[in-house]
Amino acid sequence: MAASPSPAGGGGAGAAHGSGPSSFAFDSGLEIKTRSVEQTLLPLVSQITTLINHKDNTKKSDKTLQAIQRVGQAVNLAVGRFVKVGEAIANENWDLKEEINIACIEAKQAGETIAALTDVSSLNRPESDGQITIFTDKTGVIKAARLLLSSVTRVLLLADRVVIKQIIRSRNKVLATMERLEKVNSFQEFVQIFSQFGNEMVEFAHLTGDRQNDLKDEKKKAKMAAARSVLEKCTMMLLTASKTCLRHPNCESAHKNKEGVFDRMKVALDKVIEIVTECKPNGESDISSISVFTGIKEFKMNIETLRENLCFQSKETLSAMLEALLERMEDFTDCAYTSHEHRERILELSAQARMELQQLVSVWIQAQSRKTKSIAEELELTILKISHNLNELKKELHSTAAQLAADLLKYHADHVVLKALKLTGVEGNLEGLAEYACKLSEQKERLVEIISAAETLTLHPSSKIAKENLDVFCEAWESQISDMSTLLREINDVFEGRRGEKYGYLSLPKPMKNSANLRSLKADKPDSEEQAKIAKLGLRLGLLTSDANCEIEKWEDQENEMVLYGRNMSSMAYSLYLFTRGEGPLKTYQDLIHQLEVFAEEGLKLASSVQAFSQQLKDDDKLMLLLEINKFVPLCHQLQTIIKTPLQNQVFLKVDKCITKARSMMAVLVQLLSLCYKLLKKL
């Protein structure tokens, strides 16, 4: 059988796969080459800009002249490589060939011009040579640099269109093969077509994985990852559902089961294309993205603009915005699973928002007619009141949604219903099936695929393929529940301020420099006994992370170097804490040690920054701060020593020591940040 697609977020561009008139592996490689050359060109053009801005009366040493010439030559060589890549793309895509070739010709001309103008060898010869250089024709090199940037940008945009076309073409191939799979009548034919389908899905996964990595919008990236994850899971579900249907061709529930998977895959494929092309099918507007949270944020912004401009909004517009917002909240109040307390609180806050908007409009009208200090203060007070009300409403909605999700997770925590469905299926118990199918459907109306799989097994209790099919669907559901549990915890952590924005250190760090020591390290996940032990260590670490975040939030200058290093350490400590709970981005002991090494290095950077700050202080304050630094730096070095020391089979002992040391560092970090903040305010 064909391999299933790579997981969401993966996908290497260089793998050779697929067939057809255009080589996808080659095209994907072109995209990588284009990006690589672009990254080479842009810094060089920046150097050209520096050359342009030089002072004419500055004496030029031989070293300077050689540097100028090298930059010009490097730009020209990089442009040459870029042009070759562009021409290769053009030859593979006839509809864009002319546009790409024109842009490539312009880029080549610009590169040659820059090389000629930066050829300063003539400056050592008599002026009578009359050679034009960057020193005699700044305008020429400026024009060439602009032309270069313009032409390179055009090639990159056209190359992007090529990538989009590749993904659409790949999607169309997948859909065509899916149509053939829907109509197969023999097992032999199914095996042949499904093998082709698997290859096409792998190709599609690689292309969309590359695209996902290039997306800048985090929401789009998450949606792409979700759609690709659905396709990955559905590929295996489609395999067993189709086999069951072929084995039991007259079974209605088996056909219903298979059709459900096909429908879900088509929706996911459409979602990918929607993200890639940035347009909805049939010109629909993306209503799903206009969330209640976004609505509250926009409404607050419009309210707060009244401080600066009383005529910025009309009363009718604000009233309409609020009513539309409150109408969206009916999704919460009308839900049968919302608790009475949450429903009453949402309705109460909604009514309060209406009253406070009426009060604001009244004061607003007065402020437009008479501009006095008292009316300005009253306007400010009413704006603050309604802003506070909206914040409370947002918290209540979040609490309600989190509670609903938690209840669902609690209900399915032990997978009692799934186990019962399997049992009733094997027993051929139609009454039991109806009972548990009803319970499952109450929680999620779109679970028809699992229910139809269970129905098929109930009708054919001795069928091995029907049992295998139900197992696959149940595993997919369990996986979704697990993902939802992790997501809910992360959302709650962010909402409650235990985690700020995502920083680079939350993802896995680069491999350690002393990789030889790493080879002896256990790459496995902690077993249940080890997990229980480190969970106790991690609890205090999690609390210290919250304390550090509270100290960081006090600083007015969030770009202060000490704040940046402190935030990085807090983010990394949080991922260490998640590891002790068996969650988060760190999966193995290797991942943990990677993160700890970067954590120690970041600690030393923080210490260096604090040391520099201490130079601004008076003697007593400086001494107080240096005492804290002298506690912190040795802890960083001790952690590095533990990391580098091989412990052979005593891996858990090493991990235990590392987490304990990281916890000590975080305790001192909290004190250090607090003291630096006070001393900075004192300054």
XYZ file of C-alpha atoms in Angstrom, residues 30-681:
652
model
C 13.716 26.004 -8.152
C 11.643 27.718 -5.485
C 14.287 26.964 -2.871
C 17.098 28.133 -5.176
C 15.196 31.333 -5.977
C 14.733 32.091 -2.296
C 18.387 31.321 -1.601
C 19.625 33.668 -4.339
C 17.212 36.351 -3.134
C 18.704 36.105 0.370
C 22.171 36.507 -1.180
C 21.194 39.469 -3.355
C 19.417 41.660 -0.811
C 22.367 42.093 1.617
C 24.628 42.844 -1.353
C 22.253 45.519 -2.630
C 22.301 46.945 0.895
C 26.086 47.181 0.609
C 25.700 48.964 -2.723
C 23.445 51.483 -0.941
C 26.212 52.054 1.615
C 28.678 52.663 -1.205
C 26.319 55.160 -2.820
C 26.097 57.121 0.422
C 29.879 57.454 0.823
C 31.414 60.918 1.123
C 33.125 62.029 -2.074
C 35.948 63.783 -0.232
C 36.822 60.718 1.815
C 40.265 59.360 1.049
C 39.999 55.895 -0.412
C 42.526 53.286 0.696
C 43.464 50.309 -1.472
C 41.519 48.093 0.954
C 38.363 50.199 0.475
C 38.715 50.162 -3.309
C 39.131 46.384 -3.353
C 36.075 45.967 -1.115
C 33.988 48.110 -3.477
C 35.053 46.032 -6.453
C 34.359 42.739 -4.629
C 30.819 43.861 -3.760
C 30.080 44.736 -7.384
C 31.425 41.422 -8.620
C 29.517 39.479 -5.952
C 26.259 41.201 -6.937
C 26.832 40.398 -10.596
C 27.612 36.731 -9.865
C 24.533 36.373 -7.622
C 22.367 37.996 -10.301
C 23.786 35.553 -12.833
C 22.764 32.580 -10.680
C 19.354 34.149 -10.090
C 18.810 34.662 -13.815
C 19.638 31.013 -14.544
C 17.035 29.898 -12.019
C 14.502 32.336 -13.473
C 15.130 31.119 -17.010
C 14.688 27.503 -15.883
C 11.330 28.431 -14.341
C 10.362 30.219 -17.568
C 11.163 27.163 -19.684
C 8.918 25.001 -17.488
C 6.001 27.485 -17.610
C 5.234 28.715 -21.096
C 2.342 30.965 -20.067
C 4.705 33.053 -17.898
C 7.849 32.617 -20.014
C 7.829 36.043 -21.668
C 7.231 37.974 -18.418
C 9.912 36.046 -16.527
C 12.481 36.379 -19.343
C 11.978 40.168 -19.573
C 12.499 40.505 -15.818
C 15.595 38.270 -16.025
C 17.096 40.380 -18.849
C 16.597 43.547 -16.779
C 18.166 41.909 -13.727
C 21.165 40.806 -15.783
C 21.630 44.316 -17.212
C 21.435 45.810 -13.719
C 24.010 43.344 -12.371
C 26.453 44.062 -15.200
C 26.000 47.822 -14.745
C 26.740 47.586 -11.021
C 29.821 45.448 -11.730
C 31.089 48.005 -14.288
C 30.465 51.012 -12.062
C 32.170 49.391 -9.059
C 35.249 48.462 -11.099
C 37.512 51.022 -9.437
C 40.830 49.674 -10.742
C 41.064 52.719 -13.042
C 41.384 55.059 -10.076
C 45.040 54.078 -9.745
C 45.581 55.117 -13.350
C 45.689 58.674 -14.772
C 42.337 60.517 -14.753
C 42.594 60.856 -18.530
C 41.380 57.260 -18.848
C 37.908 58.662 -18.348
C 36.396 55.437 -17.002
C 33.032 56.011 -15.307
C 32.822 54.531 -11.771
C 30.591 54.707 -8.710
C 32.580 57.772 -7.657
C 31.773 59.674 -10.851
C 28.239 58.366 -11.590
C 26.176 57.814 -8.456
C 22.960 58.297 -10.423
C 23.823 55.350 -12.664
C 24.422 52.945 -9.797
C 21.237 54.126 -8.022
C 19.197 53.418 -11.161
C 20.868 50.018 -11.551
C 20.168 49.077 -7.920
C 16.498 50.076 -8.289
C 16.162 48.153 -11.533
C 17.752 45.118 -9.880
C 15.327 45.147 -6.945
C 12.361 45.700 -9.244
C 13.264 42.876 -11.632
C 14.143 40.423 -8.835
C 10.825 41.164 -7.124
C 8.934 40.518 -10.367
C 10.672 37.172 -10.883
C 9.890 36.154 -7.297
C 6.221 37.104 -7.678
C 5.971 35.162 -10.921
C 7.728 32.186 -9.305
C 5.147 32.367 -6.517
C 2.393 32.093 -9.118
C 4.135 28.984 -10.436
C 4.111 27.409 -6.962
C 0.399 28.166 -6.567
C -0.264 26.579 -9.952
C 1.684 23.494 -8.888
C -0.433 23.082 -5.765
C -3.683 23.566 -7.691
C -2.533 21.113 -10.352
C -1.565 18.593 -7.672
C -4.946 19.031 -5.954
C -6.728 18.425 -9.264
C -4.776 15.201 -9.788
C -5.789 14.035 -6.296
C -9.465 14.864 -6.958
C -9.416 13.025 -10.299
C -7.993 9.903 -8.676
C -10.508 10.192 -5.811
C -13.328 10.143 -8.376
C -11.917 6.903 -9.786
C -11.647 5.456 -6.277
C -15.300 6.262 -5.587
C -16.342 4.136 -8.580
C -14.122 1.038 -8.179
C -15.880 -2.324 -8.034
C -13.011 -4.803 -7.647
C -10.383 -5.112 -4.953
C -7.562 -5.486 -7.492
C -8.559 -2.264 -9.253
C -8.816 -0.505 -5.887
C -5.276 -1.536 -4.864
C -3.863 -0.236 -8.155
C -5.645 3.124 -8.010
C -5.072 3.624 -4.275
C -1.341 3.140 -4.810
C -1.393 5.993 -7.335
C -3.571 8.038 -4.974
C -1.024 7.552 -2.169
C 1.808 8.848 -4.353
C -0.246 11.872 -5.360
C -1.114 12.610 -1.731
C 2.576 12.449 -0.775
C 3.340 14.912 -3.592
C 0.536 17.201 -2.433
C 1.758 16.956 1.176
C 5.293 18.002 0.169
C 4.112 20.980 -1.865
C 1.662 22.224 0.772
C 4.209 21.614 3.540
C 6.691 23.919 1.814
C 3.954 26.491 1.321
C 2.867 26.249 4.958
C 6.417 26.961 6.117
C 6.528 30.088 3.919
C 3.244 31.546 5.197
C 3.682 34.635 7.372
C 0.106 34.813 8.712
C -0.116 32.567 11.796
C -3.861 31.964 11.330
C -3.382 30.846 7.737
C -0.480 28.647 8.794
C -2.650 27.015 11.483
C -5.533 26.495 9.048
C -3.179 24.946 6.513
C -1.742 22.633 9.175
C -5.261 21.613 10.246
C -6.379 20.887 6.674
C -3.239 18.854 5.972
C -3.714 16.937 9.230
C -7.288 16.063 8.188
C -6.020 14.793 4.832
C -3.343 12.708 6.518
C -5.802 11.037 8.904
C -8.459 10.608 6.224
C -6.066 8.805 3.885
C -5.861 5.844 6.267
C -9.589 6.079 7.045
C -10.361 6.027 3.327
C -8.287 2.872 2.900
C -10.214 0.830 5.472
C -13.601 2.384 4.596
C -13.149 1.510 0.905
C -11.997 -2.038 1.690
C -15.049 -2.529 3.941
C -17.338 -1.241 1.205
C -15.813 -3.638 -1.344
C -16.088 -6.553 1.073
C -19.734 -5.722 1.894
C -21.056 -4.081 -1.319
C -24.728 -4.270 -0.323
C -24.261 -2.671 3.096
C -25.764 0.845 3.127
C -23.867 1.964 6.256
C -20.542 0.948 4.666
C -21.240 3.159 1.631
C -22.337 5.984 3.938
C -19.107 5.565 5.886
C -16.931 5.799 2.766
C -18.857 8.784 1.350
C -18.365 10.664 4.616
C -14.587 10.331 4.342
C -14.587 11.440 0.694
C -16.670 14.510 1.588
C -14.346 15.442 4.447
C -11.270 15.138 2.230
C -12.813 17.313 -0.484
C -13.578 20.021 2.072
C -9.973 19.889 3.347
C -8.585 20.077 -0.210
C -10.766 23.122 -0.908
C -9.555 24.734 2.327
C -5.905 24.342 1.244
C -6.605 25.965 -2.137
C -8.554 28.744 -0.431
C -5.526 29.526 1.769
C -3.032 29.285 -1.101
C -5.018 31.463 -3.522
C -6.351 33.774 -0.772
C -9.899 33.652 -2.083
C -13.120 31.920 -1.041
C -15.009 29.662 -3.490
C -17.832 31.429 -5.363
C -16.642 34.785 -4.039
C -17.987 34.196 -0.522
C -16.730 36.374 2.324
C -14.779 34.722 5.114
C -17.364 35.096 7.864
C -15.712 32.466 10.048
C -12.704 34.732 10.578
C -14.896 37.515 12.018
C -14.957 36.082 15.537
C -16.661 37.509 18.616
C -13.195 38.244 19.997
C -12.303 40.274 16.869
C -15.675 42.032 17.016
C -15.118 43.116 20.620
C -11.604 44.327 19.769
C -12.819 46.411 16.797
C -15.742 47.864 18.761
C -13.418 48.910 21.602
C -11.053 50.574 19.124
C -13.930 52.556 17.611
C -15.095 53.635 21.056
C -11.613 54.741 22.094
C -11.110 56.867 18.942
C -13.712 59.247 20.375
C -11.003 60.522 22.723
C -9.180 62.023 19.736
C -12.005 62.679 17.272
C -15.672 63.068 18.251
C -16.735 62.939 14.604
C -14.833 59.775 13.658
C -17.888 57.515 14.046
C -21.639 58.025 13.875
C -23.924 56.975 16.756
C -25.845 54.696 14.408
C -22.674 52.869 13.334
C -21.631 52.151 16.923
C -25.121 50.986 17.871
C -25.243 48.665 14.836
C -21.796 47.270 15.682
C -22.834 46.496 19.252
C -26.103 44.842 18.201
C -24.291 42.685 15.649
C -21.799 41.713 18.342
C -24.488 40.821 20.866
C -26.305 38.790 18.208
C -23.157 36.658 17.758
C -23.233 35.964 21.507
C -26.527 34.117 21.087
C -24.368 31.181 19.988
C -23.340 30.982 23.642
C -26.652 31.786 25.357
C -28.751 29.539 23.086
C -26.434 26.548 23.459
C -28.082 23.756 25.444
C -24.768 22.910 27.132
C -24.073 26.428 28.485
C -24.541 26.466 32.257
C -27.276 28.615 33.792
C -24.702 30.774 35.613
C -22.715 31.524 32.449
C -25.885 32.259 30.445
C -27.201 34.698 33.058
C -23.859 36.465 33.357
C -23.533 36.908 29.556
C -27.089 38.302 29.323
C -26.432 40.627 32.254
C -23.213 41.994 30.741
C -24.897 42.340 27.325
C -27.712 44.445 28.816
C -25.140 46.521 30.689
C -23.209 47.143 27.439
C -26.380 48.514 25.788
C -27.051 50.873 28.724
C -23.470 52.092 28.848
C -23.469 52.769 25.100
C -26.638 54.865 25.534
C -24.901 56.785 28.328
C -21.830 57.254 26.126
C -23.958 58.602 23.247
C -25.630 61.083 25.614
C -22.295 62.414 26.916
C -20.883 62.327 23.372
C -23.654 64.671 22.104
C -22.964 67.090 24.963
C -19.217 66.992 24.278
C -19.792 68.002 20.658
C -21.768 71.087 21.645
C -19.794 72.310 24.675
C -16.101 71.627 25.137
C -15.454 71.932 28.879
C -13.081 70.085 31.186
C -15.916 68.460 33.139
C -17.639 67.066 30.031
C -14.272 65.760 28.713
C -13.718 63.963 32.032
C -17.243 62.511 31.916
C -16.649 61.276 28.356
C -13.401 59.620 29.437
C -15.201 57.943 32.346
C -17.974 56.531 30.138
C -15.380 55.227 27.623
C -13.511 53.492 30.461
C -16.747 51.978 31.796
C -17.824 50.463 28.489
C -14.266 49.233 27.798
C -14.217 47.520 31.183
C -17.622 45.972 30.484
C -16.421 44.613 27.148
C -13.338 43.123 28.815
C -15.546 41.390 31.371
C -17.794 40.120 28.575
C -14.789 38.743 26.699
C -13.581 36.936 29.853
C -17.037 35.449 30.445
C -17.307 34.209 26.864
C -13.863 32.644 27.089
C -14.758 30.998 30.400
C -17.980 29.628 28.883
C -16.257 28.251 25.790
C -13.460 26.732 27.867
C -15.982 25.102 30.191
C -17.916 23.589 27.270
C -14.696 22.214 25.783
C -13.545 20.887 29.167
C -16.903 19.146 29.688
C -16.600 17.487 26.293
C -13.063 16.341 27.075
C -14.131 15.036 30.479
C -17.007 13.133 28.896
C -14.678 11.471 26.406
C -11.583 11.207 28.637
C -11.859 7.430 29.091
C -13.345 6.850 25.619
C -16.184 4.885 27.261
C -18.574 5.479 24.360
C -16.030 4.381 21.737
C -15.261 1.198 23.674
C -18.978 0.506 24.006
C -19.498 1.063 20.267
C -16.783 -1.467 19.471
C -18.299 -3.998 21.881
C -21.844 -3.601 20.552
C -20.464 -3.944 17.028
C -18.671 -7.196 17.743
C -21.766 -8.527 19.542
C -24.098 -7.445 16.715
C -26.173 -5.523 19.291
C -28.352 -3.101 17.274
C -30.159 -1.672 20.338
C -26.889 -0.961 22.136
C -25.483 0.607 18.994
C -28.450 3.005 18.745
C -28.042 4.029 22.396
C -24.305 4.796 22.202
C -24.570 6.343 18.743
C -27.107 8.765 20.200
C -24.758 9.648 23.079
C -21.882 10.267 20.690
C -24.010 12.352 18.320
C -25.176 14.554 21.194
C -21.632 15.796 21.630
C -20.664 16.111 17.977
C -23.123 16.019 15.117
C -20.458 15.331 12.490
C -19.481 11.964 13.927
C -21.564 10.142 11.333
C -18.455 8.375 9.961
C -17.681 6.602 13.262
C -21.337 5.734 13.776
C -21.720 4.334 10.250
C -18.506 2.317 10.760
C -20.008 0.898 13.963
C -23.295 0.144 12.164
C -21.399 -1.821 9.503
C -19.608 -3.911 12.161
C -22.889 -4.504 13.985
C -24.453 -5.820 10.785
C -21.332 -7.899 10.027
C -19.907 -8.749 13.495
C -17.537 -11.430 12.177
C -15.991 -9.171 9.497
C -12.300 -8.483 10.244
C -12.130 -5.552 7.826
C -15.231 -3.938 9.363
C -13.623 -4.235 12.819
C -10.337 -2.812 11.519
C -12.249 0.053 9.903
C -14.019 0.960 13.164
C -10.696 0.804 15.036
C -9.133 3.275 12.570
C -12.039 5.722 12.923
C -11.991 5.466 16.718
C -8.222 6.108 16.790
C -8.734 9.202 14.628
C -11.367 10.495 17.056
C -9.134 9.780 20.076
C -6.348 11.697 18.342
C -8.673 14.673 17.798
C -9.698 14.623 21.474
C -6.019 14.572 22.509
C -5.206 17.495 20.193
C -8.187 19.416 21.514
C -7.075 18.834 25.116
C -3.596 20.214 24.404
C -5.023 23.167 22.485
C -7.458 24.029 25.284
C -4.661 24.106 27.855
C -2.518 26.328 25.637
C -5.419 28.721 24.945
C -6.188 29.008 28.664
C -2.526 29.622 29.454
C -2.311 32.439 26.904
C -5.639 33.982 27.969
C -4.686 33.958 31.644
C -1.291 35.509 30.979
C 0.824 32.454 31.725
C 2.215 32.649 28.223
C 2.806 35.711 26.081
C 3.513 35.907 22.388
C 5.262 33.006 20.681
C 8.986 33.540 20.563
C 11.577 31.589 18.670
C 12.747 29.721 21.730
C 9.382 27.980 22.117
C 10.237 25.863 19.096
C 12.980 23.271 19.250
C 16.428 24.879 19.412
C 19.315 24.031 17.133
C 21.450 20.969 17.949
C 24.038 21.341 20.659
C 27.635 22.129 19.820
C 28.942 19.216 21.928
C 26.958 16.646 19.948
C 29.379 13.864 20.869
C 28.046 13.928 24.404
C 24.511 13.863 23.015
C 24.956 10.508 21.293
C 24.979 8.750 24.666
C 21.753 10.493 25.653
C 18.485 8.589 25.632
C 16.341 9.817 22.736
C 13.155 8.224 24.075
C 10.285 9.906 25.847
C 10.164 9.500 29.644
C 8.359 6.349 30.764
C 5.387 6.572 33.122
C 7.477 6.276 36.282
C 9.972 8.921 35.139
C 7.170 11.214 34.001
C 5.574 11.042 37.455
C 8.881 11.977 39.123
C 9.710 14.941 36.891
C 6.120 16.204 37.141
C 6.830 17.039 40.803
C 9.976 18.939 39.788
C 8.102 20.868 37.110
C 5.298 22.264 39.253
C 7.507 24.828 40.985
C 9.126 25.689 37.639
C 5.704 26.509 36.187
C 4.912 28.836 39.110
C 8.265 30.596 38.751
C 7.523 31.140 35.046
C 4.302 32.929 36.010
C 6.221 35.049 38.551
C 8.798 36.005 35.902
C 6.049 36.980 33.442
C 4.438 39.194 36.096
C 7.768 40.984 36.639
C 8.274 41.396 32.873
C 4.810 42.924 32.407
C 5.710 45.758 34.827
C 8.334 47.178 32.454
C 7.141 50.046 30.289
C 9.901 49.446 27.744
C 9.182 45.930 26.515
C 12.102 46.172 24.058
C 14.640 46.652 26.841
C 17.467 44.129 26.392
C 17.050 42.758 29.930
C 13.330 42.243 29.298
C 13.965 40.457 26.005
C 16.444 38.018 27.545
C 14.210 37.516 30.586
C 11.191 36.815 28.343
C 13.184 34.326 26.290
C 14.241 32.484 29.444
C 10.678 32.477 30.758
C 9.389 31.075 27.460
C 12.000 28.323 27.493
C 11.311 27.533 31.141
C 7.639 27.189 30.255
C 8.455 24.617 27.574
C 10.573 22.758 30.177
C 7.580 22.824 32.508
C 5.314 21.466 29.760
C 7.814 18.630 29.202
C 7.458 17.621 32.864
C 3.713 17.287 32.197
C 4.264 15.251 29.050
C 3.139 18.115 26.823
C 4.508 20.896 24.622
C 7.133 21.047 21.838
C 9.831 19.080 23.702
C 9.178 15.384 23.154
C 12.367 13.500 24.084
C 15.277 13.790 26.497
C 17.406 14.999 23.578
C 14.942 17.852 22.959
C 15.075 18.749 26.662
C 18.873 18.915 26.783
C 18.935 21.013 23.580
C 16.581 23.500 25.216
C 18.516 23.577 28.499
C 21.767 24.446 26.726
C 20.142 27.430 24.998
C 18.486 28.347 28.327
C 21.914 28.526 30.036
C 23.386 30.592 27.180
C 20.475 33.026 27.339
C 21.032 33.336 31.092
C 24.639 34.426 30.527
C 23.478 36.992 27.956
C 21.024 38.370 30.513
C 23.770 38.556 33.139
C 25.993 40.498 30.714
C 23.147 42.937 29.986
C 22.446 43.450 33.714
C 26.171 43.981 34.327
C 26.186 46.748 31.690
C 23.136 48.333 33.340
C 24.885 48.284 36.732
C 27.473 50.748 35.391
C 24.773 53.453 35.430
C 24.073 53.020 39.162
C 25.446 54.571 42.335
C 27.804 52.505 44.481
C 25.231 51.093 46.945
C 22.707 50.179 44.251
C 25.447 48.799 42.033
C 26.734 46.559 44.832
C 23.225 45.259 45.535
C 22.726 44.341 41.871
C 26.171 42.746 41.524
C 25.428 40.480 44.481
C 22.377 39.117 42.599
C 24.417 38.693 39.409
C 27.026 36.758 41.398
C 24.308 34.314 42.453
C 22.982 33.944 38.908
C 26.121 33.468 36.778
C 27.470 30.430 38.696
C 24.086 28.714 38.290
C 24.332 29.197 34.503
C 27.834 27.699 34.442
C 26.783 24.818 36.701
C 23.906 23.976 34.360
C 26.286 23.991 31.382
C 28.648 21.659 33.267
C 25.835 19.204 34.053
C 24.739 19.239 30.401
C 28.269 18.485 29.155
C 29.011 15.780 31.719
C 28.276 12.288 30.325
C 26.288 10.141 32.761
C 26.001 7.115 30.466
C 23.013 5.088 31.679
C 21.990 7.544 34.404
C 19.994 9.741 32.031
C 17.149 10.454 34.420
C 19.612 11.581 37.107
C 21.047 14.083 34.627
C 17.584 15.356 33.682
C 16.653 15.632 37.367
C 19.757 17.723 38.103
C 19.218 19.933 35.038
C 15.593 20.760 35.854
C 16.491 21.436 39.507
C 19.258 23.816 38.401
C 16.938 25.540 35.884
C 14.428 26.016 38.689
C 17.096 27.699 40.849
C 18.015 29.970 37.940
C 14.387 31.008 37.486
C 14.061 31.831 41.193
C 17.078 34.175 40.988
C 15.821 35.551 37.639
C 12.569 36.685 39.267
C 14.535 38.536 41.970
C 16.922 39.983 39.391
C 14.146 41.336 37.159
C 12.331 42.840 40.144
C 15.484 44.585 41.403
C 16.447 45.888 37.934
C 12.946 47.312 37.473
C 13.087 49.158 40.819
C 16.577 50.524 40.152
C 15.590 51.634 36.653
C 12.575 53.498 38.057
